[in-house]
Amino acid sequence: MRSTISIKPLTQRPAWKALAAHHKKIQKLHLRELFADDPKRGERLAVEAAGLYLDYSKNRITGQTVKLLLQLAKESGLRGKMEAMFSGEKINTTENRAVLHVALRAPKGTSILVDGKNVVPEVHAVLDKMGEFSNRVRSGEWKGHSGKRIKNVINIGIGGSDLGPVMAYEALKHYSERAMTFRFISNVDGIDFVEATRDLDPAETLFIVSSKTFTTLETMTNAQSARDWLLKGLGGEAKAVAKHFAAVSTNAEKVAAFGIDTVNMFGFWDWVGGRYSMDSAIGLSTMLAVGPDNFRALLQGFHEVDEHFRNTPFEKNLPVLMGLLSIWNNDFFGAHTVAVLPYEQYLKRFPAYLQQLTMESNGKHVTLDGKKADYQTGPVYWGEPGTNGQHSFYQLIHQGTRLIPCDFIAFGHPLTPLGRHHDILLANVFAQAEALAFGKTLEEVKAEGTPSALARHRVFEGNRPSNVILAERLTPEVLGKLVALYEHNVFTQGAIWNIDSFDQWGVELGKALAQRIVPELESEAAPKLKHDSSTNSLIRRYRKLKGTK
Ligand code: G6Q
């Protein structure tokens, strides 16, 4: 059943109008004043839940801002939209699908219905099958075609079938089986394949072909090259494929047609979006790396934040608050981007992962009613780990002309303590958030004895908003919590903007376009080109470069 939530267009909601008026009034207020007026602000504007501490006090907000944003959430039907997702309604309306990544981490025994069928038992059946397979490979019981144990695992996938697995592997490397090698091939640029396999023995290598549709050009091309590479290395016997290939997909027919035994196939469902799939069977490489128990802990972390999101009043709800603050910065202050800055080297791929999660979800210009949005939707997410970024792009965040809200992420404990490193790392994250908020005035610069010709260059206006997220340490559980935090943050934003955060027609377009041009590049005879003059001449020039007509 589809919920009938009737809401006004965004810019006509009373809270939106009130926020616009309120913004006019407070936009010039400086964080310096806000903190000076309320000595307890840093404690007051912070929430803790599920082991995550969010300090949002360094945003350009007052108590009234938060009140109005919460009112906006209410007027936008956020609660009803959340319930619609959690209960399996087909909220991805343009694809007529339920959106149930939350079912992937629902504990055994819970019930979530899609078209009248409880999907939780199937989820656990796949998890159990993944667990058995992982244990067999990790223990060496599973042997390759020539009897050698598997030492190398290569995930082949792209987009949602790659970014989650790579990010999770990097994030959880500390917990991974170090005697094994894990690699990821995504790009159709052959170099990705060549570099990932050049020093590996096919007899010891397992490929996991991860593709929801099992039709994606890049993945199928890489899978075919993997098959050729393997057979060449193992003497050409086709039955070797069964011992060296597993598939993760929703499409059993295509998996079988490729020649992978469906016994080695791990399924998932159309109600799992690609960018929301790292905790489905798409996480098979993660489970192989860190083992089934750690993978279950990851799911537990996701689930805790799901419960928090679903059951906590909005004013104490971390993903809701982050989503609303993002709306405030994006739609009222006109900030175009959000920088995500993890002070934890293991999270080096986290910003790249979030780019897909956030931008593919909320990069939409049409509302659920099919109207053009007359306000800004998804901001650009980007980032790098600290402290490296401090020595490059932070300059623009501190002193440029644009407003760039930042999410800093840090941990109380390093996974492998080393001398003074962690204190120094954390000193940097706190110092950055402090400097961005408070800056340095001309008077302060002059008081330091700076020559007056230089003084202006050394001024930091401050008033740059940021969130700081602190957790105890980067465990599998905490990683699950962080990802779920951003998933629901994205959901909150999409709900307010009234867009479909779960389709990706822009990605589908790319898939179709390249397929049209491939034969025009490969044909022997000069093709009849019907593109625009620029595309036509680029194609002709390329054909000439490679020596065809
Ligand atoms: C994710 C997108 C997209 C998708 C890839 C791979 O939400 O839909 O990034 O994950 O295009 O698709 P397949 O898994 O079907 O190969």
XYZ file of C-alpha atoms and ligand atoms in Angstrom:
565
model
C 0.000 0.000 0.000
C 1.344 3.417 -0.889
C 1.121 6.041 1.837
C -0.842 9.119 0.940
C 1.235 11.889 2.378
C -0.074 15.199 1.165
C 2.437 17.991 1.564
C 2.747 21.474 0.180
C 5.478 22.318 -2.330
C 8.640 23.038 -0.346
C 8.831 26.787 -0.767
C 5.183 27.163 0.222
C 5.504 25.341 3.523
C 5.119 27.783 6.441
C 8.354 26.622 8.068
C 10.281 27.220 4.833
C 8.959 30.757 4.601
C 9.735 31.328 8.259
C 13.252 29.975 7.741
C 13.794 32.353 4.824
C 12.759 35.323 6.976
C 14.799 34.033 9.910
C 17.839 33.600 7.691
C 17.651 37.232 6.618
C 17.742 38.211 10.254
C 20.578 36.031 11.468
C 22.779 35.502 8.436
C 25.301 38.088 9.589
C 25.554 36.708 13.125
C 29.042 35.416 13.813
C 29.826 32.179 15.599
C 32.056 34.303 17.834
C 28.982 36.145 19.127
C 26.861 33.030 19.332
C 29.452 31.296 21.492
C 30.123 34.396 23.588
C 26.391 34.807 24.303
C 25.955 31.207 25.395
C 28.894 29.737 27.296
C 27.270 26.305 27.215
C 26.545 26.281 23.481
C 29.173 23.616 22.744
C 27.529 21.238 25.206
C 23.971 22.196 24.385
C 24.198 21.750 20.639
C 25.567 18.220 20.747
C 23.855 14.841 20.727
C 25.065 11.361 21.402
C 23.471 8.144 20.266
C 24.567 4.638 19.357
C 28.121 5.501 20.362
C 28.356 8.463 17.974
C 28.807 11.958 19.358
C 27.739 14.798 17.086
C 28.805 18.340 17.955
C 26.813 20.641 15.683
C 27.336 23.799 17.717
C 29.644 25.321 15.105
C 26.808 25.775 12.626
C 25.362 29.239 12.020
C 22.180 28.524 13.912
C 20.251 29.716 16.919
C 17.673 27.889 18.997
C 15.057 29.368 16.678
C 16.798 27.941 13.590
C 16.677 24.443 15.027
C 13.043 24.910 16.014
C 12.090 25.991 12.504
C 14.103 23.214 10.857
C 12.350 20.659 13.051
C 9.076 22.253 12.077
C 10.076 21.928 8.427
C 10.759 18.222 8.932
C 7.285 17.866 10.359
C 5.606 19.832 7.590
C 7.532 17.771 5.048
C 6.033 14.547 6.359
C 9.429 13.146 7.322
C 8.058 10.793 9.965
C 5.533 9.296 7.561
C 8.135 8.957 4.829
C 10.470 7.142 7.200
C 7.721 4.747 8.203
C 6.875 4.174 4.557
C 10.488 3.148 3.902
C 10.819 0.944 6.977
C 7.573 -0.834 6.240
C 8.449 -1.730 2.670
C 6.238 0.671 0.742
C 7.315 1.311 -2.826
C 8.759 4.741 -2.134
C 11.105 4.557 -5.123
C 8.192 5.576 -7.277
C 9.979 6.055 -10.598
C 11.144 2.436 -10.481
C 8.110 1.188 -8.544
C 10.319 -0.430 -5.909
C 10.523 -0.683 -2.176
C 13.671 0.738 -0.557
C 14.725 -1.707 2.069
C 18.422 -1.611 2.768
C 17.280 -1.520 6.403
C 16.040 -5.101 5.944
C 19.603 -6.192 5.129
C 20.541 -5.612 8.743
C 17.279 -6.540 10.424
C 17.861 -9.161 13.120
C 16.640 -12.724 12.616
C 13.032 -13.066 13.634
C 11.924 -9.588 12.532
C 9.366 -9.261 9.805
C 9.430 -6.797 6.931
C 6.939 -7.367 4.167
C 7.411 -6.670 0.481
C 4.327 -7.497 -1.590
C 3.034 -9.470 1.380
C 6.186 -11.576 1.800
C 8.550 -11.383 4.772
C 12.005 -10.749 3.309
C 14.063 -11.081 6.501
C 14.408 -14.908 6.392
C 15.820 -14.678 2.835
C 18.297 -12.041 3.966
C 19.577 -14.347 6.679
C 19.658 -17.370 4.382
C 22.014 -15.450 2.062
C 24.107 -14.233 5.004
C 24.452 -17.819 6.245
C 25.472 -19.005 2.788
C 28.023 -16.166 2.533
C 29.329 -17.147 5.980
C 29.836 -20.789 5.006
C 31.537 -19.835 1.765
C 33.784 -17.296 3.491
C 34.818 -19.782 6.147
C 35.687 -22.394 3.534
C 37.798 -19.971 1.528
C 39.483 -18.389 4.544
C 40.328 -21.746 6.122
C 41.787 -23.117 2.894
C 39.165 -25.860 2.666
C 37.995 -24.372 -0.638
C 40.630 -25.237 -3.198
C 41.287 -23.822 -6.626
C 41.155 -25.972 -9.760
C 44.707 -27.216 -9.354
C 44.306 -27.973 -5.650
C 45.995 -24.818 -4.330
C 44.286 -22.743 -1.655
C 42.859 -19.338 -2.550
C 45.137 -16.501 -1.516
C 43.780 -13.688 -3.676
C 40.267 -12.348 -3.904
C 39.334 -9.861 -6.617
C 35.978 -8.133 -6.631
C 34.849 -7.095 -10.101
C 32.073 -4.513 -10.018
C 31.457 -0.823 -10.525
C 29.495 1.977 -8.841
C 27.467 0.554 -6.014
C 28.986 -2.871 -6.663
C 32.485 -1.513 -6.065
C 32.599 1.632 -3.945
C 31.100 0.038 -0.823
C 33.326 -3.057 -0.988
C 36.503 -1.005 -1.567
C 35.656 1.490 1.141
C 34.762 -1.249 3.650
C 37.915 -3.238 2.865
C 40.108 -0.178 3.347
C 38.216 0.912 6.460
C 38.431 -2.519 8.058
C 41.901 -3.520 6.886
C 42.996 -3.723 10.504
C 40.584 -6.631 10.960
C 41.344 -8.338 7.658
C 43.081 -11.623 6.929
C 46.545 -10.329 6.148
C 47.698 -13.592 4.580
C 45.267 -12.940 1.750
C 45.334 -10.248 -0.929
C 42.173 -8.281 -1.770
C 41.834 -6.229 -4.909
C 39.060 -4.433 -6.731
C 38.596 -4.003 -10.451
C 35.995 -1.517 -11.594
C 37.140 0.611 -14.510
C 36.716 -0.612 -18.067
C 40.122 0.936 -18.686
C 42.108 -2.289 -19.123
C 44.858 -0.934 -16.903
C 42.678 -1.550 -13.880
C 42.547 -5.249 -14.749
C 46.174 -5.551 -15.808
C 47.554 -3.901 -12.675
C 45.287 -5.868 -10.352
C 46.326 -9.230 -11.761
C 49.912 -8.778 -12.977
C 51.608 -10.357 -9.962
C 48.971 -12.954 -9.096
C 48.830 -16.688 -9.730
C 45.499 -17.648 -11.344
C 45.611 -20.962 -9.466
C 45.309 -19.031 -6.186
C 42.831 -16.374 -7.315
C 39.093 -16.123 -6.763
C 37.015 -13.588 -8.687
C 33.760 -12.285 -7.307
C 31.713 -10.790 -10.105
C 29.411 -8.314 -8.392
C 26.625 -6.843 -10.448
C 23.017 -6.359 -9.530
C 21.921 -6.564 -13.148
C 24.807 -8.660 -14.502
C 24.632 -6.612 -17.681
C 26.847 -3.620 -16.850
C 29.304 -3.148 -19.692
C 32.375 -2.451 -17.556
C 31.786 -5.370 -15.223
C 30.953 -7.844 -17.961
C 34.032 -6.783 -19.950
C 36.261 -7.194 -16.905
C 34.618 -10.513 -16.014
C 35.285 -11.807 -19.522
C 38.931 -10.741 -19.292
C 39.163 -12.436 -15.904
C 37.813 -15.626 -17.376
C 40.300 -15.491 -20.263
C 43.190 -14.721 -17.883
C 42.229 -17.582 -15.609
C 41.758 -20.161 -18.322
C 44.981 -19.146 -20.013
C 46.826 -19.570 -16.726
C 45.207 -22.883 -15.898
C 45.571 -24.697 -19.186
C 42.245 -23.802 -20.762
C 39.942 -26.198 -18.922
C 36.506 -24.554 -18.742
C 35.556 -26.417 -15.590
C 38.219 -24.398 -13.713
C 35.757 -21.486 -13.738
C 33.598 -23.126 -11.065
C 36.441 -23.059 -8.540
C 37.567 -19.511 -9.259
C 34.400 -17.523 -9.828
C 31.559 -16.526 -7.564
C 28.798 -14.120 -8.520
C 26.754 -11.626 -6.577
C 23.637 -10.608 -8.438
C 19.861 -10.413 -8.600
C 19.953 -11.987 -12.055
C 20.466 -15.777 -11.865
C 19.777 -16.281 -15.564
C 22.556 -13.973 -16.688
C 24.945 -15.463 -14.117
C 24.332 -18.945 -15.527
C 24.644 -17.671 -19.080
C 28.079 -16.269 -18.221
C 29.133 -19.758 -17.113
C 29.193 -19.265 -13.356
C 27.549 -22.112 -11.451
C 24.570 -20.605 -9.606
C 25.594 -22.704 -6.598
C 28.306 -20.062 -6.245
C 25.865 -17.226 -6.650
C 24.802 -14.991 -3.790
C 21.585 -13.149 -4.361
C 20.019 -9.892 -3.392
C 16.846 -8.119 -4.363
C 15.514 -5.265 -6.435
C 14.620 -3.385 -3.253
C 18.341 -2.880 -2.559
C 19.740 0.095 -4.463
C 23.312 -0.298 -5.727
C 24.666 2.494 -3.531
C 22.841 0.991 -0.535
C 24.144 -2.531 -1.068
C 27.481 -2.853 0.756
C 25.736 -4.763 3.539
C 24.054 -7.203 1.140
C 25.854 -10.032 -0.675
C 27.728 -7.233 -2.467
C 29.730 -7.252 0.788
C 31.014 -10.787 0.072
C 34.575 -9.518 -0.430
C 34.258 -7.630 2.874
C 33.172 -10.810 4.625
C 36.014 -12.774 3.034
C 38.442 -10.140 4.277
C 37.222 -9.678 7.840
C 35.288 -12.899 8.492
C 31.600 -13.520 9.159
C 31.646 -12.369 12.801
C 33.040 -8.969 11.939
C 30.571 -8.689 9.070
C 27.710 -9.409 11.485
C 29.088 -6.727 13.806
C 29.052 -4.292 10.876
C 25.377 -5.130 10.281
C 24.642 -4.705 13.974
C 26.105 -1.196 13.794
C 23.921 -0.334 10.819
C 20.889 -1.687 12.633
C 21.525 0.340 15.782
C 21.476 3.560 13.792
C 18.387 2.380 11.871
C 16.611 1.967 15.194
C 17.881 5.302 16.413
C 16.677 7.020 13.228
C 13.270 5.372 13.384
C 12.553 5.772 17.075
C 14.234 8.939 18.307
C 12.506 12.320 18.458
C 13.857 14.569 15.717
C 15.575 16.997 18.087
C 17.849 14.199 19.309
C 18.045 12.304 16.046
C 21.551 12.418 14.557
C 20.751 11.723 10.884
C 17.735 14.040 11.002
C 19.743 16.872 12.534
C 22.579 16.415 10.048
C 20.133 16.352 7.157
C 18.347 19.487 8.337
C 21.611 21.364 8.898
C 22.680 20.412 5.431
C 19.429 21.874 4.071
C 20.041 25.042 6.074
C 23.559 25.479 4.681
C 22.636 24.414 1.162
C 19.321 26.158 0.608
C 19.599 29.224 2.805
C 23.329 30.008 2.927
C 23.776 28.832 -0.665
C 26.648 26.470 0.150
C 27.283 24.321 -2.922
C 29.321 21.582 -1.338
C 29.976 19.622 1.829
C 33.502 18.505 2.684
C 33.793 15.219 4.556
C 37.101 15.098 6.382
C 37.883 11.905 8.264
C 40.850 12.118 10.621
C 41.439 8.404 10.275
C 43.589 7.046 7.488
C 41.567 3.837 7.207
C 38.619 5.966 6.084
C 40.481 7.281 3.082
C 37.861 5.955 0.671
C 34.924 7.094 2.788
C 34.491 10.455 0.987
C 34.518 8.678 -2.394
C 31.908 6.261 -1.108
C 29.783 9.139 0.169
C 30.025 10.924 -3.165
C 27.974 8.206 -4.747
C 25.625 7.764 -1.816
C 24.800 11.443 -1.578
C 25.046 12.702 -5.147
C 23.453 9.774 -6.925
C 20.650 9.860 -4.375
C 19.927 13.557 -4.212
C 21.224 14.867 -7.532
C 17.672 15.340 -8.833
C 15.861 18.344 -10.253
C 12.349 16.948 -10.417
C 10.114 16.415 -7.399
C 8.032 13.342 -6.666
C 5.070 15.169 -8.204
C 6.989 15.463 -11.458
C 7.579 19.208 -11.095
C 10.857 21.049 -11.536
C 12.331 21.867 -8.139
C 12.564 25.634 -7.670
C 15.264 25.307 -5.010
C 18.673 23.684 -4.792
C 18.819 19.946 -4.070
C 21.871 17.743 -3.405
C 25.151 19.518 -2.709
C 28.490 18.213 -3.984
C 30.149 15.956 -1.408
C 33.894 15.528 -1.474
C 36.848 15.204 0.849
C 40.132 13.659 1.856
C 41.486 12.417 5.121
C 43.068 14.843 7.553
C 45.652 15.971 8.096
C 46.663 15.662 4.418
C 43.895 17.963 3.197
C 45.107 20.697 5.533
C 48.180 21.049 3.358
C 46.181 21.546 0.205
C 42.547 22.571 -0.182
C 41.844 23.752 3.369
C 43.256 27.103 2.280
C 40.106 27.752 0.273
C 37.860 26.614 3.115
C 39.585 29.019 5.522
C 40.112 32.051 3.344
C 38.290 31.582 0.031
C 35.126 33.386 -0.991
C 32.875 30.331 -0.812
C 31.151 28.811 2.159
C 32.081 25.142 2.573
C 30.447 23.327 5.460
C 32.638 20.512 6.792
C 31.954 17.209 8.511
C 34.964 16.212 10.589
C 35.125 12.591 11.725
C 37.511 11.438 14.434
C 38.037 8.621 16.940
C 39.091 8.445 20.576
C 41.498 5.575 19.991
C 43.730 4.663 17.099
C 43.633 1.012 16.045
C 47.402 0.706 16.351
C 48.789 3.287 18.763
C 52.074 4.822 17.732
C 53.885 7.283 19.961
C 52.271 10.729 20.029
C 50.604 10.397 16.630
C 47.017 10.162 17.766
C 47.112 13.171 20.090
C 48.684 15.209 17.316
C 46.049 13.999 14.840
C 43.193 14.903 17.171
C 44.752 18.248 18.078
C 44.594 19.049 14.382
C 40.947 18.167 13.927
C 39.856 20.222 16.930
C 42.074 23.126 15.879
C 40.672 23.157 12.358
C 37.041 23.214 13.471
C 37.919 25.958 15.969
C 39.787 28.088 13.438
C 37.042 27.737 10.833
C 34.425 28.890 13.312
C 36.230 31.707 15.045
C 38.863 32.852 12.574
C 41.213 35.694 13.357
C 40.230 39.363 13.195
C 42.273 42.216 11.735
C 42.845 43.524 15.239
C 44.176 40.177 16.378
C 46.462 39.960 13.360
C 47.790 43.471 13.964
C 48.271 42.761 17.657
C 50.609 39.939 16.650
C 52.860 42.564 15.088
C 52.072 41.677 11.476
C 53.194 44.465 9.095
C 50.091 46.369 7.980
C 50.668 45.562 4.270
C 50.256 41.894 5.148
C 47.639 42.153 7.800
C 44.567 41.714 5.572
C 46.039 38.612 3.977
C 46.315 37.032 7.368
C 42.747 37.660 8.402
C 40.485 34.649 8.821
C 36.853 35.690 8.721
C 35.766 32.535 10.483
C 32.036 31.784 10.651
C 32.650 28.648 8.565
C 30.207 25.958 9.719
C 31.226 22.439 10.670
C 30.037 19.301 12.406
C 32.372 17.123 14.428
C 31.546 13.437 14.751
C 33.460 11.553 17.415
C 33.360 7.831 18.108
C 35.398 5.572 20.325
C 37.321 3.616 17.689
C 36.868 2.407 14.143
C 35.380 -1.058 14.657
C 33.217 -2.903 12.097
C 30.220 -1.901 14.198
C 31.157 1.771 14.165
C 31.710 1.683 10.413
C 28.157 0.354 10.001
C 26.905 3.163 12.217
C 28.698 5.839 10.225
C 27.396 4.586 6.901
C 23.837 4.322 8.230
C 24.179 7.830 9.670
C 24.877 9.201 6.195
C 22.271 6.984 4.503
C 19.564 8.410 6.736
C 20.993 11.909 6.513
C 20.595 11.594 2.731
C 17.073 10.240 3.240
C 16.156 13.200 5.421
C 17.387 15.680 2.840
C 15.589 13.903 0.001
C 12.375 13.774 2.031
C 12.431 17.528 2.614
C 13.209 18.224 -1.056
C 10.458 15.757 -1.978
C 12.579 13.963 -4.549
C 13.155 10.285 -5.342
C 16.490 9.599 -3.630
C 16.509 6.020 -4.894
C 16.505 6.149 -8.679
C 19.507 7.005 -10.902
C 18.370 7.837 -14.405
C 21.537 9.832 -14.971
C 23.605 6.673 -14.475
C 21.317 4.649 -16.740
C 21.816 7.235 -19.484
C 25.586 6.702 -19.431
C 25.100 2.944 -19.695
C 23.015 3.299 -22.851
C 25.074 6.011 -24.580
C 28.384 4.162 -24.639
C 26.724 1.044 -26.048
C 25.729 3.069 -29.115
C 29.243 4.310 -29.813
C 31.224 1.103 -29.186
C 30.397 -0.415 -32.628
C 31.276 2.869 -34.302
C 34.769 2.622 -32.859
C 35.200 -1.079 -33.533
C 33.850 -1.439 -37.077
C 36.315 -2.155 -39.894
C 34.595 0.102 -42.389
C 34.111 3.791 -41.675
C 30.736 4.074 -39.907
C 27.948 6.427 -40.916
C 27.991 8.855 -38.033
C 24.850 10.655 -36.974
C 25.995 12.502 -33.890
C 26.655 16.213 -33.584
C 29.704 17.586 -35.400
C 31.869 17.544 -32.290
C 31.145 13.902 -31.392
C 31.483 12.854 -35.046
C 34.881 14.435 -35.416
C 36.134 13.051 -32.096
C 35.111 9.561 -33.229
C 36.840 10.056 -36.599
C 39.980 11.371 -34.938
C 40.089 8.410 -32.564
C 39.666 5.959 -35.440
C 42.533 7.673 -37.208
C 44.706 7.534 -34.077
C 44.182 3.811 -33.820
C 44.828 3.358 -37.506
C 41.358 2.519 -38.866
C 39.430 4.299 -41.577
C 23.877 2.581 -7.728
C 23.833 2.721 -9.173
C 25.080 2.277 -9.899
C 25.240 0.773 -9.982
C 26.312 0.446 -11.002
C 26.561 -1.028 -11.159
O 22.997 2.896 -6.976
O 22.705 2.117 -9.676
O 26.241 2.830 -9.355
O 25.567 0.244 -8.742
O 25.956 1.017 -12.231
O 25.399 -1.706 -11.525
P 25.331 -3.257 -11.458
O 25.514 -3.688 -10.046
O 23.999 -3.651 -12.010
O 26.473 -3.786 -12.309
